[in-house]
Short mmCIF file of C-alpha atoms in Angstrom, two decimals:
data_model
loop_
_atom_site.label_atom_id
_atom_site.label_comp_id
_atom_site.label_asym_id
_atom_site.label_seq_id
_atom_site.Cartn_x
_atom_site.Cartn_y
_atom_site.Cartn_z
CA UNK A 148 0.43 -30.01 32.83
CA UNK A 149 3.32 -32.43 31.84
CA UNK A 150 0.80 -33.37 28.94
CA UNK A 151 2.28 -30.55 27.01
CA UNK A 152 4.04 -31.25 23.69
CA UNK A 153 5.28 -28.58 22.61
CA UNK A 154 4.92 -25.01 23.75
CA UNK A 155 5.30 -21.57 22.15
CA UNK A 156 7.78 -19.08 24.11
CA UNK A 157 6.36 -15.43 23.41
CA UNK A 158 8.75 -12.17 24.50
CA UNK A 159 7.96 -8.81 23.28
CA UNK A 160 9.52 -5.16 24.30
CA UNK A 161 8.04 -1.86 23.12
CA UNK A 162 11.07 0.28 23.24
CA UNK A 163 14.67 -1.19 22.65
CA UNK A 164 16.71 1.98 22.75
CA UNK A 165 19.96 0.90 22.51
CA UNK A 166 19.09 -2.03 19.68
CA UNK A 167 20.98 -4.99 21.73
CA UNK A 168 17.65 -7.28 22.27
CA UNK A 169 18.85 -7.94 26.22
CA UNK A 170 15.29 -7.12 27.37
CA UNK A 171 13.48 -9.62 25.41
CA UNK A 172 16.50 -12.25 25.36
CA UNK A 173 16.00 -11.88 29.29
CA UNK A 174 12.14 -12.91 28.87
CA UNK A 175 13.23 -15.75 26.48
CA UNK A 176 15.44 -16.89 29.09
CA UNK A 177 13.22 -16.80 32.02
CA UNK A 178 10.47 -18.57 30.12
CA UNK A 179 12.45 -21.63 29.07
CA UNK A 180 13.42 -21.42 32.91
CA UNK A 181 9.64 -21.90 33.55
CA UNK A 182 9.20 -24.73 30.80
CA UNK A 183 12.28 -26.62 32.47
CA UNK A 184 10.60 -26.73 35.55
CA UNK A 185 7.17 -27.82 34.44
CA UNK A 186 8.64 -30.20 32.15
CA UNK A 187 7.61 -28.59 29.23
CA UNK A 188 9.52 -29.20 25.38
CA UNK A 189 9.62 -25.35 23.97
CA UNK A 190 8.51 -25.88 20.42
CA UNK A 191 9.47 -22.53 19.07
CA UNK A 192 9.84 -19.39 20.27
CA UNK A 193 8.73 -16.06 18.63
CA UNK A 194 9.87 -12.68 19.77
CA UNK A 195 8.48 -9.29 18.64
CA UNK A 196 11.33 -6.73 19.54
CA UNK A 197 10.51 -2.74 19.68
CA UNK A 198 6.99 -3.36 19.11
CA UNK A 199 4.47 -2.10 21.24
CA UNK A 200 1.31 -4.38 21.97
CA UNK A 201 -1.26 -1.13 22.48
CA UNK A 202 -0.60 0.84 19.80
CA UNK A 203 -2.61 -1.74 17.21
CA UNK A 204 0.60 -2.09 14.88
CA UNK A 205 1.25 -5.25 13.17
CA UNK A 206 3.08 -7.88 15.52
CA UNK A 207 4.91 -10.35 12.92
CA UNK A 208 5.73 -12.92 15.61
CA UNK A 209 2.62 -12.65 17.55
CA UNK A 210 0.81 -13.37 14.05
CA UNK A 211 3.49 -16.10 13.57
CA UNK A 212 2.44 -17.74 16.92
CA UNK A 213 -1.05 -17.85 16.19
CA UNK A 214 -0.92 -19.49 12.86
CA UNK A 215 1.43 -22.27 15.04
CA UNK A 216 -1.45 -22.74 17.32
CA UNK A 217 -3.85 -23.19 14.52
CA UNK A 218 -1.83 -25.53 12.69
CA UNK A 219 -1.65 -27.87 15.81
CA UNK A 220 1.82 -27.25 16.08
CA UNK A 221 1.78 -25.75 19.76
CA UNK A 222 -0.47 -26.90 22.58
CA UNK A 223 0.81 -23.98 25.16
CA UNK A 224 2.14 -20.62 25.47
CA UNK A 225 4.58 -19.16 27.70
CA UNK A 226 4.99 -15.16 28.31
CA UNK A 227 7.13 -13.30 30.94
CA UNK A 228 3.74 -11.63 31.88
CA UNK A 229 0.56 -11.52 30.53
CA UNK A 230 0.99 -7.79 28.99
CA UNK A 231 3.56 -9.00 26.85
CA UNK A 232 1.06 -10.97 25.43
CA UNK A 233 -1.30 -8.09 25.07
CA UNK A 234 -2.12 -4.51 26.26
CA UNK A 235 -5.78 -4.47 24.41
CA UNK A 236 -8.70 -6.26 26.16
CA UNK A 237 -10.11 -6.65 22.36
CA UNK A 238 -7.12 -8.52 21.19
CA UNK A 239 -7.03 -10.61 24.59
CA UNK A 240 -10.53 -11.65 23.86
CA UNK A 241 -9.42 -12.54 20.46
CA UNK A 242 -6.62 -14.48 21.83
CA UNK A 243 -9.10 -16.47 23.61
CA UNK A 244 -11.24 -17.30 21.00
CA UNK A 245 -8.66 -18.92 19.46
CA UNK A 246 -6.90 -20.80 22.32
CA UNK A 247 -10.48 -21.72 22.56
CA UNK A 248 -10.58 -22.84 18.87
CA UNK A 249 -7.68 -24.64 19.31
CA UNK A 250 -7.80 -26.35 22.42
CA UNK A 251 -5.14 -24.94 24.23
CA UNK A 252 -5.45 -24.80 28.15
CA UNK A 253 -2.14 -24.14 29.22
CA UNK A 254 -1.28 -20.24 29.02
CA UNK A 255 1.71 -19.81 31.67
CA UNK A 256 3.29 -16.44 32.85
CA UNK A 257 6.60 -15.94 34.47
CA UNK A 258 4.91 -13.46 36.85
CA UNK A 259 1.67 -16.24 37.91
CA UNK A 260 -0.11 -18.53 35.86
CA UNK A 261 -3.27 -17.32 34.15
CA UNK A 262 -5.48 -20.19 33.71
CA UNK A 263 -7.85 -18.77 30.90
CA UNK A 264 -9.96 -22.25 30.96
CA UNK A 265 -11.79 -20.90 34.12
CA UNK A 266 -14.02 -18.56 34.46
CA UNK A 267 -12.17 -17.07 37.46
CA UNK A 268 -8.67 -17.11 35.71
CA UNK A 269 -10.43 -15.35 32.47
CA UNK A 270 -11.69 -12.53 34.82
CA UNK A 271 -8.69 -12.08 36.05
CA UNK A 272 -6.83 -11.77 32.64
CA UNK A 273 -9.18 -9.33 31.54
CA UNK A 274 -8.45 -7.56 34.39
CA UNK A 275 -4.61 -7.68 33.59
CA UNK A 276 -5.66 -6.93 29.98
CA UNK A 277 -7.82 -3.62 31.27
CA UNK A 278 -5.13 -2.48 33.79
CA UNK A 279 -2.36 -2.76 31.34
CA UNK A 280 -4.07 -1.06 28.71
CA UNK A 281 -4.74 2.42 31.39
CA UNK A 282 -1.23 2.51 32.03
CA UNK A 283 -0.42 2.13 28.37
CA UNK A 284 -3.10 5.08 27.55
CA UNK A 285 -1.76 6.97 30.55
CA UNK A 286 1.87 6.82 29.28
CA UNK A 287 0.90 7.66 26.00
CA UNK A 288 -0.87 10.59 27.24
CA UNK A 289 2.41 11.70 29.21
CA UNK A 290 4.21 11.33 26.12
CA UNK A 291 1.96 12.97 23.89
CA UNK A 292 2.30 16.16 26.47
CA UNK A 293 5.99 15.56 26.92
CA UNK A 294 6.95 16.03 23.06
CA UNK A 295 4.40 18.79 22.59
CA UNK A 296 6.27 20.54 25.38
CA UNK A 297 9.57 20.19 23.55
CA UNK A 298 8.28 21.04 20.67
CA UNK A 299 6.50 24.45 21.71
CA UNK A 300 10.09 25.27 23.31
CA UNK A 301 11.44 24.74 20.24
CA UNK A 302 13.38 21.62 20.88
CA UNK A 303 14.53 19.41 17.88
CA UNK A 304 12.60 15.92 17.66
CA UNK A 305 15.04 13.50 18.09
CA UNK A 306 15.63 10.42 15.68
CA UNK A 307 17.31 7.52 14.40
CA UNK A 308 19.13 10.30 11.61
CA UNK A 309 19.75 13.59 11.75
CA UNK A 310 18.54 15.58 9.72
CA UNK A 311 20.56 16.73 6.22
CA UNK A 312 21.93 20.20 6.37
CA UNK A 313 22.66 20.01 10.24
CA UNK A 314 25.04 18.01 12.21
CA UNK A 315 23.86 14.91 15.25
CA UNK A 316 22.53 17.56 17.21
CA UNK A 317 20.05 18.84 14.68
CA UNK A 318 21.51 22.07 15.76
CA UNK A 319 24.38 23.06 14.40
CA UNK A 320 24.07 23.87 10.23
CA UNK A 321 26.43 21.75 8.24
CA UNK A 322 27.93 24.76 6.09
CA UNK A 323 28.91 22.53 3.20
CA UNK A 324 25.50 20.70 3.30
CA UNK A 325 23.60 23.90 3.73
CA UNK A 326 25.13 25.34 0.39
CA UNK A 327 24.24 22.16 -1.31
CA UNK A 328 20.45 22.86 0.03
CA UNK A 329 20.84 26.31 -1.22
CA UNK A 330 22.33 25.78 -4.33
CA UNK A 331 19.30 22.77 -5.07
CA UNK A 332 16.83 25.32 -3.77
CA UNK A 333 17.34 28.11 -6.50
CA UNK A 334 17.71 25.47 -9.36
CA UNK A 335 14.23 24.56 -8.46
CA UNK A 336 12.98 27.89 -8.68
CA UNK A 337 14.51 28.38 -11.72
CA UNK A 338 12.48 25.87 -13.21
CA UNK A 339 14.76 22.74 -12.97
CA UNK A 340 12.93 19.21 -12.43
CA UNK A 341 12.98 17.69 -8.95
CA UNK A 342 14.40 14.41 -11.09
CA UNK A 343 17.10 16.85 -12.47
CA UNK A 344 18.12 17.97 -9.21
CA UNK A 345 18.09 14.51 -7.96
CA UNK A 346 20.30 13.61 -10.80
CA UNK A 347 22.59 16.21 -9.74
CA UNK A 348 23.11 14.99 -6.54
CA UNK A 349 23.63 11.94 -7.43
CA UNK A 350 26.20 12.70 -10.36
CA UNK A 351 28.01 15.34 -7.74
CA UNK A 352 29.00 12.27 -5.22
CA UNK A 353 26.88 13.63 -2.46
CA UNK A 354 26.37 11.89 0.30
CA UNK A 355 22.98 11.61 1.70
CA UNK A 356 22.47 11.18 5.54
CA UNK A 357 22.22 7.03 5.60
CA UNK A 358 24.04 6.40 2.37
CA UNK A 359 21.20 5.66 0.58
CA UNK A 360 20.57 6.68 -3.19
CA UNK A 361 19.34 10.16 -3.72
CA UNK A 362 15.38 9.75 -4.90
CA UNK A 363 13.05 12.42 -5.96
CA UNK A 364 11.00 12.07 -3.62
CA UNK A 365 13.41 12.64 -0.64
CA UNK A 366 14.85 15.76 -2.08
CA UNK A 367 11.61 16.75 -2.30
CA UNK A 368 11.14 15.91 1.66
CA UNK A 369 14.34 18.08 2.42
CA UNK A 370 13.69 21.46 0.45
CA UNK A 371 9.77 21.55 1.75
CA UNK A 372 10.69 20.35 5.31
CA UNK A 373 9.87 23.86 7.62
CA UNK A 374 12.92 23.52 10.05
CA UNK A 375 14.84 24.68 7.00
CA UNK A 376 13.08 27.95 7.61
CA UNK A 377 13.93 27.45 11.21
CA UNK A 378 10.30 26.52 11.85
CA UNK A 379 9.52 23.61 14.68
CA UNK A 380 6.75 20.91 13.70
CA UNK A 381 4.29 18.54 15.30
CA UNK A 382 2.83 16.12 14.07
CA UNK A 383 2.92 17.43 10.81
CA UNK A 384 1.44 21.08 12.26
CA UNK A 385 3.64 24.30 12.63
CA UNK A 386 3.90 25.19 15.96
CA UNK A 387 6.29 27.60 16.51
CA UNK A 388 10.02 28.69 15.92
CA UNK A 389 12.58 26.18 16.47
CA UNK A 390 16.16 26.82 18.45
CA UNK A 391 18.31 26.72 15.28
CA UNK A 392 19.49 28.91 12.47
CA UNK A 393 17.57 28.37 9.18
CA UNK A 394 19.04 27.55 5.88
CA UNK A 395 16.74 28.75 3.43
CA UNK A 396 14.50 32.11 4.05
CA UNK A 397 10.55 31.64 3.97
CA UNK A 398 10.42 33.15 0.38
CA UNK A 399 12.48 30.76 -1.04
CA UNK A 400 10.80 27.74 0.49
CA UNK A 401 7.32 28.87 -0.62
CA UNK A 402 8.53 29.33 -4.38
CA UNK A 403 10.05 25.71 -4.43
CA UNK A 404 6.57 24.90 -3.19
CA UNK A 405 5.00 26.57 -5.71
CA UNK A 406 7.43 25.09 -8.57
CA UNK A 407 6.57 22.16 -7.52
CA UNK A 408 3.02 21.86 -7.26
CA UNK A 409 3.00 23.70 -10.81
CA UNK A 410 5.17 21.05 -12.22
CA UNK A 411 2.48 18.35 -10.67
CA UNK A 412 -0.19 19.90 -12.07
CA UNK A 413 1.47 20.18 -15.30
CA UNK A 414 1.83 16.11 -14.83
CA UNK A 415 4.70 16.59 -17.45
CA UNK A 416 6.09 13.05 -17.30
CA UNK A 417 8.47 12.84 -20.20
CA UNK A 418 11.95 13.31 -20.89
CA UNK A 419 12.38 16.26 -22.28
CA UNK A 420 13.98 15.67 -25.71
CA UNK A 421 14.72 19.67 -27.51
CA UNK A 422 16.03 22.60 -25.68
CA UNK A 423 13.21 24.97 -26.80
CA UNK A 424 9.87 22.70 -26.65
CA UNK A 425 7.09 25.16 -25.88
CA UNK A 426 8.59 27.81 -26.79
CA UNK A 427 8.44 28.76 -30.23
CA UNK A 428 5.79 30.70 -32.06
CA UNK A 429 5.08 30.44 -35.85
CA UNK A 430 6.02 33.56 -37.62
CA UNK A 431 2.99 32.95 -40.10
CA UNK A 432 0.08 32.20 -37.75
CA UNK A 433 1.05 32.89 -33.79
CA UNK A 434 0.92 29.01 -33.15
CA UNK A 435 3.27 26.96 -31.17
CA UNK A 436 5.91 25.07 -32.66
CA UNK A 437 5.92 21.52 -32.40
CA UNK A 438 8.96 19.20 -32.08
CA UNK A 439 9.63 16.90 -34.85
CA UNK A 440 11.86 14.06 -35.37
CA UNK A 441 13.15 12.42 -38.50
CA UNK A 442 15.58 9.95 -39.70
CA UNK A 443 18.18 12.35 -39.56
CA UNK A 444 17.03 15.49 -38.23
CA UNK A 445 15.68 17.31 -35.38
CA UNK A 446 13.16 19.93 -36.52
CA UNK A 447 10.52 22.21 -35.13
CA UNK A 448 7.34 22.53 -37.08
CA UNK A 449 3.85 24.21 -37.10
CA UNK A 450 1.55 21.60 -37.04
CA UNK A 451 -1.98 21.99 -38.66
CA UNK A 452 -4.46 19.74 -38.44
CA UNK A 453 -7.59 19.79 -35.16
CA UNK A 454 -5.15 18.58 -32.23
CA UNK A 455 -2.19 21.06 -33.69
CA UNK A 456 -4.50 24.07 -35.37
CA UNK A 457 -1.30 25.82 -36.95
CA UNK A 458 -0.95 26.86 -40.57
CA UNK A 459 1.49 23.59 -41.23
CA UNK A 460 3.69 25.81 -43.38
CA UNK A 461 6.93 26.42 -41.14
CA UNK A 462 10.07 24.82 -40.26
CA UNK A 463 12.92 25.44 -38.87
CA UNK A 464 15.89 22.76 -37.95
CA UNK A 465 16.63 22.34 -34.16
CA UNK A 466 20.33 22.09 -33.95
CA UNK A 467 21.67 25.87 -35.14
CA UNK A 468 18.55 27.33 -33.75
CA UNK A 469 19.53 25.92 -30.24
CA UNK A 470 22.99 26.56 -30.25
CA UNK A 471 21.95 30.09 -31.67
CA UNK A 472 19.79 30.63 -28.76
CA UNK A 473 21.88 29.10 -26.02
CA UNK A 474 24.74 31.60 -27.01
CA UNK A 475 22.19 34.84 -27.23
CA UNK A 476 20.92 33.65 -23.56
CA UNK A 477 24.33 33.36 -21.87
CA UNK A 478 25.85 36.60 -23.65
CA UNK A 479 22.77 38.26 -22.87
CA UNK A 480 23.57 36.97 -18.79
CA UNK A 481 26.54 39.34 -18.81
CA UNK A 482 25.36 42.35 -20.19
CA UNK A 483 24.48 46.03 -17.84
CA UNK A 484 21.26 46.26 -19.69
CA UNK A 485 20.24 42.90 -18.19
CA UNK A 486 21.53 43.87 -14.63
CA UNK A 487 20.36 47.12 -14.74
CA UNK A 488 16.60 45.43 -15.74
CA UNK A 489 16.64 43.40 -12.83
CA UNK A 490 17.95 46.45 -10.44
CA UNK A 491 14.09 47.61 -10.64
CA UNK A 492 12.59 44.58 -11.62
CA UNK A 493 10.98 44.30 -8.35
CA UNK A 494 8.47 46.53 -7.88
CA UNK A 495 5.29 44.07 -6.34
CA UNK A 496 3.65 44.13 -2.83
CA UNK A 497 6.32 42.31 -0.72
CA UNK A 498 6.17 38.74 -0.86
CA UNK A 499 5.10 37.87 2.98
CA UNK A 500 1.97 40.32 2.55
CA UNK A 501 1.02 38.65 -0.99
CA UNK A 502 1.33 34.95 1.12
CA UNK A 503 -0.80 36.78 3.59
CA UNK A 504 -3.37 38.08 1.37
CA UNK A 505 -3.75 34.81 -0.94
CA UNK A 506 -3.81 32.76 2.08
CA UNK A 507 -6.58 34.63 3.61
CA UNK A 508 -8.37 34.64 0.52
CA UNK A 509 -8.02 31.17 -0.52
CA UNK A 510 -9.79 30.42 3.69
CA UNK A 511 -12.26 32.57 2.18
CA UNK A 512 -12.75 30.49 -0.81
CA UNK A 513 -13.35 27.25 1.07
CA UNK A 514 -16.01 29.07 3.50
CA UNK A 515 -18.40 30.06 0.44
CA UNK A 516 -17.93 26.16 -0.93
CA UNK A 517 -18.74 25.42 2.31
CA UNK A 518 -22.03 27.77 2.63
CA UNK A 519 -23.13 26.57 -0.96
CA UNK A 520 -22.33 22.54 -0.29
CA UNK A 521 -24.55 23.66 2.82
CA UNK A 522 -27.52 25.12 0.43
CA UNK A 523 -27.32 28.33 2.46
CA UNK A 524 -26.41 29.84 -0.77
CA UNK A 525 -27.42 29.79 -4.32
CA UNK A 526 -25.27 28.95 -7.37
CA UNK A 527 -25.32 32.30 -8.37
CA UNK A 528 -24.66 34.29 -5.25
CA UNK A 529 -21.73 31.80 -4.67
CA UNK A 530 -20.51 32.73 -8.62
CA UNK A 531 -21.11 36.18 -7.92
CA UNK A 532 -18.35 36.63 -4.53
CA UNK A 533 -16.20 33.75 -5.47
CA UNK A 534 -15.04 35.80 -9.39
CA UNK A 535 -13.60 38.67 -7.27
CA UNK A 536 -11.78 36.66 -4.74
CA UNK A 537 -10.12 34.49 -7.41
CA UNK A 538 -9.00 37.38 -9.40
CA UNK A 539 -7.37 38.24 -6.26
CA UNK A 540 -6.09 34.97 -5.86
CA UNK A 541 -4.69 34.71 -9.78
CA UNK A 542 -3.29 38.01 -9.03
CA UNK A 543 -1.54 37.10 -6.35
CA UNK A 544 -0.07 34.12 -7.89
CA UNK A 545 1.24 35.95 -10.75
CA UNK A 546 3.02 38.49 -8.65
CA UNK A 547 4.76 35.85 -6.03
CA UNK A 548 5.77 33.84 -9.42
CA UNK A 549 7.20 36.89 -10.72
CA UNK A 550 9.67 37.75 -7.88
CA UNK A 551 10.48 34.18 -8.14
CA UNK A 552 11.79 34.60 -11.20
CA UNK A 553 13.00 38.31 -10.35
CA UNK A 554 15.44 36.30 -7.79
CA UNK A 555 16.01 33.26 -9.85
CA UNK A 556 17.54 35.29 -12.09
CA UNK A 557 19.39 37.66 -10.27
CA UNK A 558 21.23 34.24 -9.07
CA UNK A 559 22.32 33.75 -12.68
CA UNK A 560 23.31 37.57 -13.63
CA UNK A 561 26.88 37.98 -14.66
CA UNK A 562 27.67 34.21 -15.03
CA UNK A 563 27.22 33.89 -18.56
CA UNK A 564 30.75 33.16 -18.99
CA UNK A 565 31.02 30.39 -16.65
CA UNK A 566 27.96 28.44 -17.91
CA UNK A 567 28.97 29.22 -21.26
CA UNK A 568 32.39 26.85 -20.33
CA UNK A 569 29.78 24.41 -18.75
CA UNK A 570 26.71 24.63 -20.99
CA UNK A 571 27.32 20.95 -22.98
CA UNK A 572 27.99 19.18 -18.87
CA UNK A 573 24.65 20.60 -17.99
CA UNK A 574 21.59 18.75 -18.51
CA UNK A 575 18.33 19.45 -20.87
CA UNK A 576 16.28 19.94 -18.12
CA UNK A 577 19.07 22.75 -16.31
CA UNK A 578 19.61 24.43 -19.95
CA UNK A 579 16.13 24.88 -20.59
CA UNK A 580 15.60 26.18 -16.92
CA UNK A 581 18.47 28.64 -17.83
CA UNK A 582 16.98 30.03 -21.06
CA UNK A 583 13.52 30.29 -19.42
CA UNK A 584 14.64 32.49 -17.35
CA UNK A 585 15.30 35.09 -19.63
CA UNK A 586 13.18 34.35 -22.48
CA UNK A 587 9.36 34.20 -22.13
CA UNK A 588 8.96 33.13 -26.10
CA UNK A 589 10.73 33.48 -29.54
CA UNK A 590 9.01 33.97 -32.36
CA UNK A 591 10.56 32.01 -36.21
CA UNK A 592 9.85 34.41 -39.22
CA UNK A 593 9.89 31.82 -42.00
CA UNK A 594 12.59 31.24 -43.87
CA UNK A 595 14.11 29.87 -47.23
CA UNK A 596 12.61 26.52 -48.64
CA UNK A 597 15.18 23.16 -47.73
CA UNK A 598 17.64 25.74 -46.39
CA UNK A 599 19.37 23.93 -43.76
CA UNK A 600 21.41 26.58 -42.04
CA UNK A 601 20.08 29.20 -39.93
CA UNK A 602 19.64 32.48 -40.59
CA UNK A 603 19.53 34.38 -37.48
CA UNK A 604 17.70 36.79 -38.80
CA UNK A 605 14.42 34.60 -38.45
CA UNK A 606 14.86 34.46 -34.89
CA UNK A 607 12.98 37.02 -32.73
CA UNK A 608 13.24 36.62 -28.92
CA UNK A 609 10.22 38.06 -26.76
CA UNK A 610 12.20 38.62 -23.32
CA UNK A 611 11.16 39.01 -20.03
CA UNK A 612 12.77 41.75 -19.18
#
């Protein structure tokens, strides 16, 4: 025993609530106790705090320790108890292997020696190893039931942060944060980026939760997260209503869902660069019109040519044409004819019975795949009953997108005026959001050869309502 050189202290705790490290410093402690009295020089201690031993996570320390008895630098190892070392009878056997490898003998616990170099002492570490692992599966078990319980009640899931939009009791809405939800909530269904909005945010000074920088990707997190529709998760599965007061309504939520997975599957990674890109129409031949960039002009052109296919015989110079349109959009904001427009704009199914009916038929989409990947179908019969169902489906889509837009723009009705005095503060991306609201294309009659100046007349707006 006094043979020992050097040996490795180990201390681990699963759960260290209230972050102050007292539980493992108290292992620490009681295991240099032990080396004192065996005579024992502790080499180096490791400690793996709020990290449990069963769950199979990565232990740094632990890892730490064994690459210090491989490189010789340990020759014994000192735990409060044996299930600090390990709650998995795989990784014990592991551990053994390599204490085994290595030629160390002397595993001490604060609770009883374990004497792995004999087959009696191994049995009874397994044993340990086995027991400690029940009680580990056991109270995982009781946990598992515990926060399914809260959760079906309703309960908020507790956590380091609460969550944005509500104050510490995940309760109580946060007015000023909920408007700020809101408010990033319609710009996305409007057609605004996620990175625009994020940009926002970060331009408007607000604060997120831990004072971290606003990224796209926890915006995204916020506005999709169900307890803003007052809906309790668990797990990542909706499991019932939750105890506080929503911010957003389930309408709203789906349509930012649905901007945003149309956005990803647009996979539209750059900038945008012009105001009107996409569209334009050539007054010649019905094709788009292309931006166009030169030395010291923006332009948009109609491209010919296999990737382009237009006539090649238009232009029309970006700045007027943009400041033109800009003005027509926000005048056109303020007027009765618009508001009166959107007063029976929305005559579709209601939305929660579309979201029913596409839902139901997309389940019935993915059972015919499912019969054909299983051959109990032919190619044809599954061609034949999947058409109908995803004319349904398209149908659907189309409808939910346009009382989207039905409520997108009602939000903007009668503020022309405003965003007029804010139109050059706003970004591309929130300007061309704006005028797509309105406008579904605008078609450019062609005009006078190297005039630079507009004529308005060329300009014919196709609006959407």
């Amino acid at each position: 025993m006094n043979g020992v050189k050097a040996a490795a202290v180990y201390a681990r705790i699963s759960s260290d609530q209230d972050g102050t490290g007292l539980g493992v410093q108290r292992q620490v402690e009681d295991c240099r106790s032990l080396a004192d009295s065996r005579g024992w020089t502790v080499g180096e201690v490791f400690v793996d705090n709020d990290v449990s031993a069963y769950s199979g996570k990565r232990r740094p320390q632990f890892e730490q320790m064994c690459q210090a008895m491989r490189d010789g630098r340990v020759d014994a190892v000192i735990v409060y108890h044996l299930d600090r070392l390990t709650r998995r009878p795989k990784e014990l056997e592991e551990f053994v292997e390599l204490c085994d490898r290595c030629g160390i003998k002397n595993l001490a616990t604060v609770a009883g020696d374990v004497n792995i170099g004999t087959g009696d002492g191994l049995l009874v570490a397994r044993i340990q190893a086995a027991v400690a692992a029940n009680e580990s599966a056991s109270k995982s078990r009781r946990i598992t039931r515990k926060m399914r319980q809260l959760a079906e009640s309703g309960v908020p899931h507790g956590g380091a942060n609460r969550p944005f939009g509500y104050e510490s009791d995940a309760i109580t809405v946060n007015q000023a944060e909920a408007a700020i939800i809101r408010q990033a909530a319609q710009r996305i269904i409007a057609g605004e980026s996620l990175r625009s909005v994020t940009s926002w945010l970060s331009e408007s000074g607000v604060p997120t939760v831990n004072g971290a920088q606003w990224r796209t990707s926890t915006v995204r997190l916020i506005l999709t997260n169900p307890r803003l529709v007052g809906m309790r998760t668990h797990r990542g599965e909706v499991i019932g209503e939750g105890v506080w007061e929503p911010i957003l309504t389930d309408s709203e939520q789906q349509q930012i869902i649905s901007r945003l997975e149309q956005r990803r599957q647009a996979n539209r990674r750059a900038p945008r660069a012009y105001l009107l890109s996409g569209l334009l129409r050539c007054g010649k031949c019905g094709n788009k019109l292309f931006s166009s960039r030169r030395a010291n002009s923006r332009r948009y052109v109609c491209l010919s040519g296999p990737d382009h296919g237009g006539c090649g015989r238009l232009t029309v110079v970006a700045p007027p044409l943009e400041q033109f349109v800009a003005d027509m959009v926000l005048h056109t904001l303020d007027t009765p004819e618009l508001a009166q427009a959107i007063t029976g704009a929305d005559r579709s199914p209601h939305a929660d019975a579309l979201r029913d009916q596409l839902e139901s038929d997309q389940q019935q989409l993915e059972e015919l795949a499912g019969l054909y990947a299983d051959k109990r179908m032919t190619a044809r019969e599954w061609m034949l009953a999947r058409d109908p169902i995803q004319a349904r489906i398209d149908t659907a889509r189309t409808q939910l997108a346009n009382q989207a837009h039905a409520q997108a723009l009602s939000e903007l009705l009668g503020h022309g005026s405003r965003l007029r005095d804010q139109w050059d503060t706003l970004n591309l991306d929130r300007q061309t959001a704006i005028v797509r609201t309105v406008i579904d294309h605008i078609v450019i009659s062609p005009g006078q050869h190297g005039a630079r100046a507009l004529d308005p007349a060329r300009v014919h707006p196709v609006w959407l309502f």
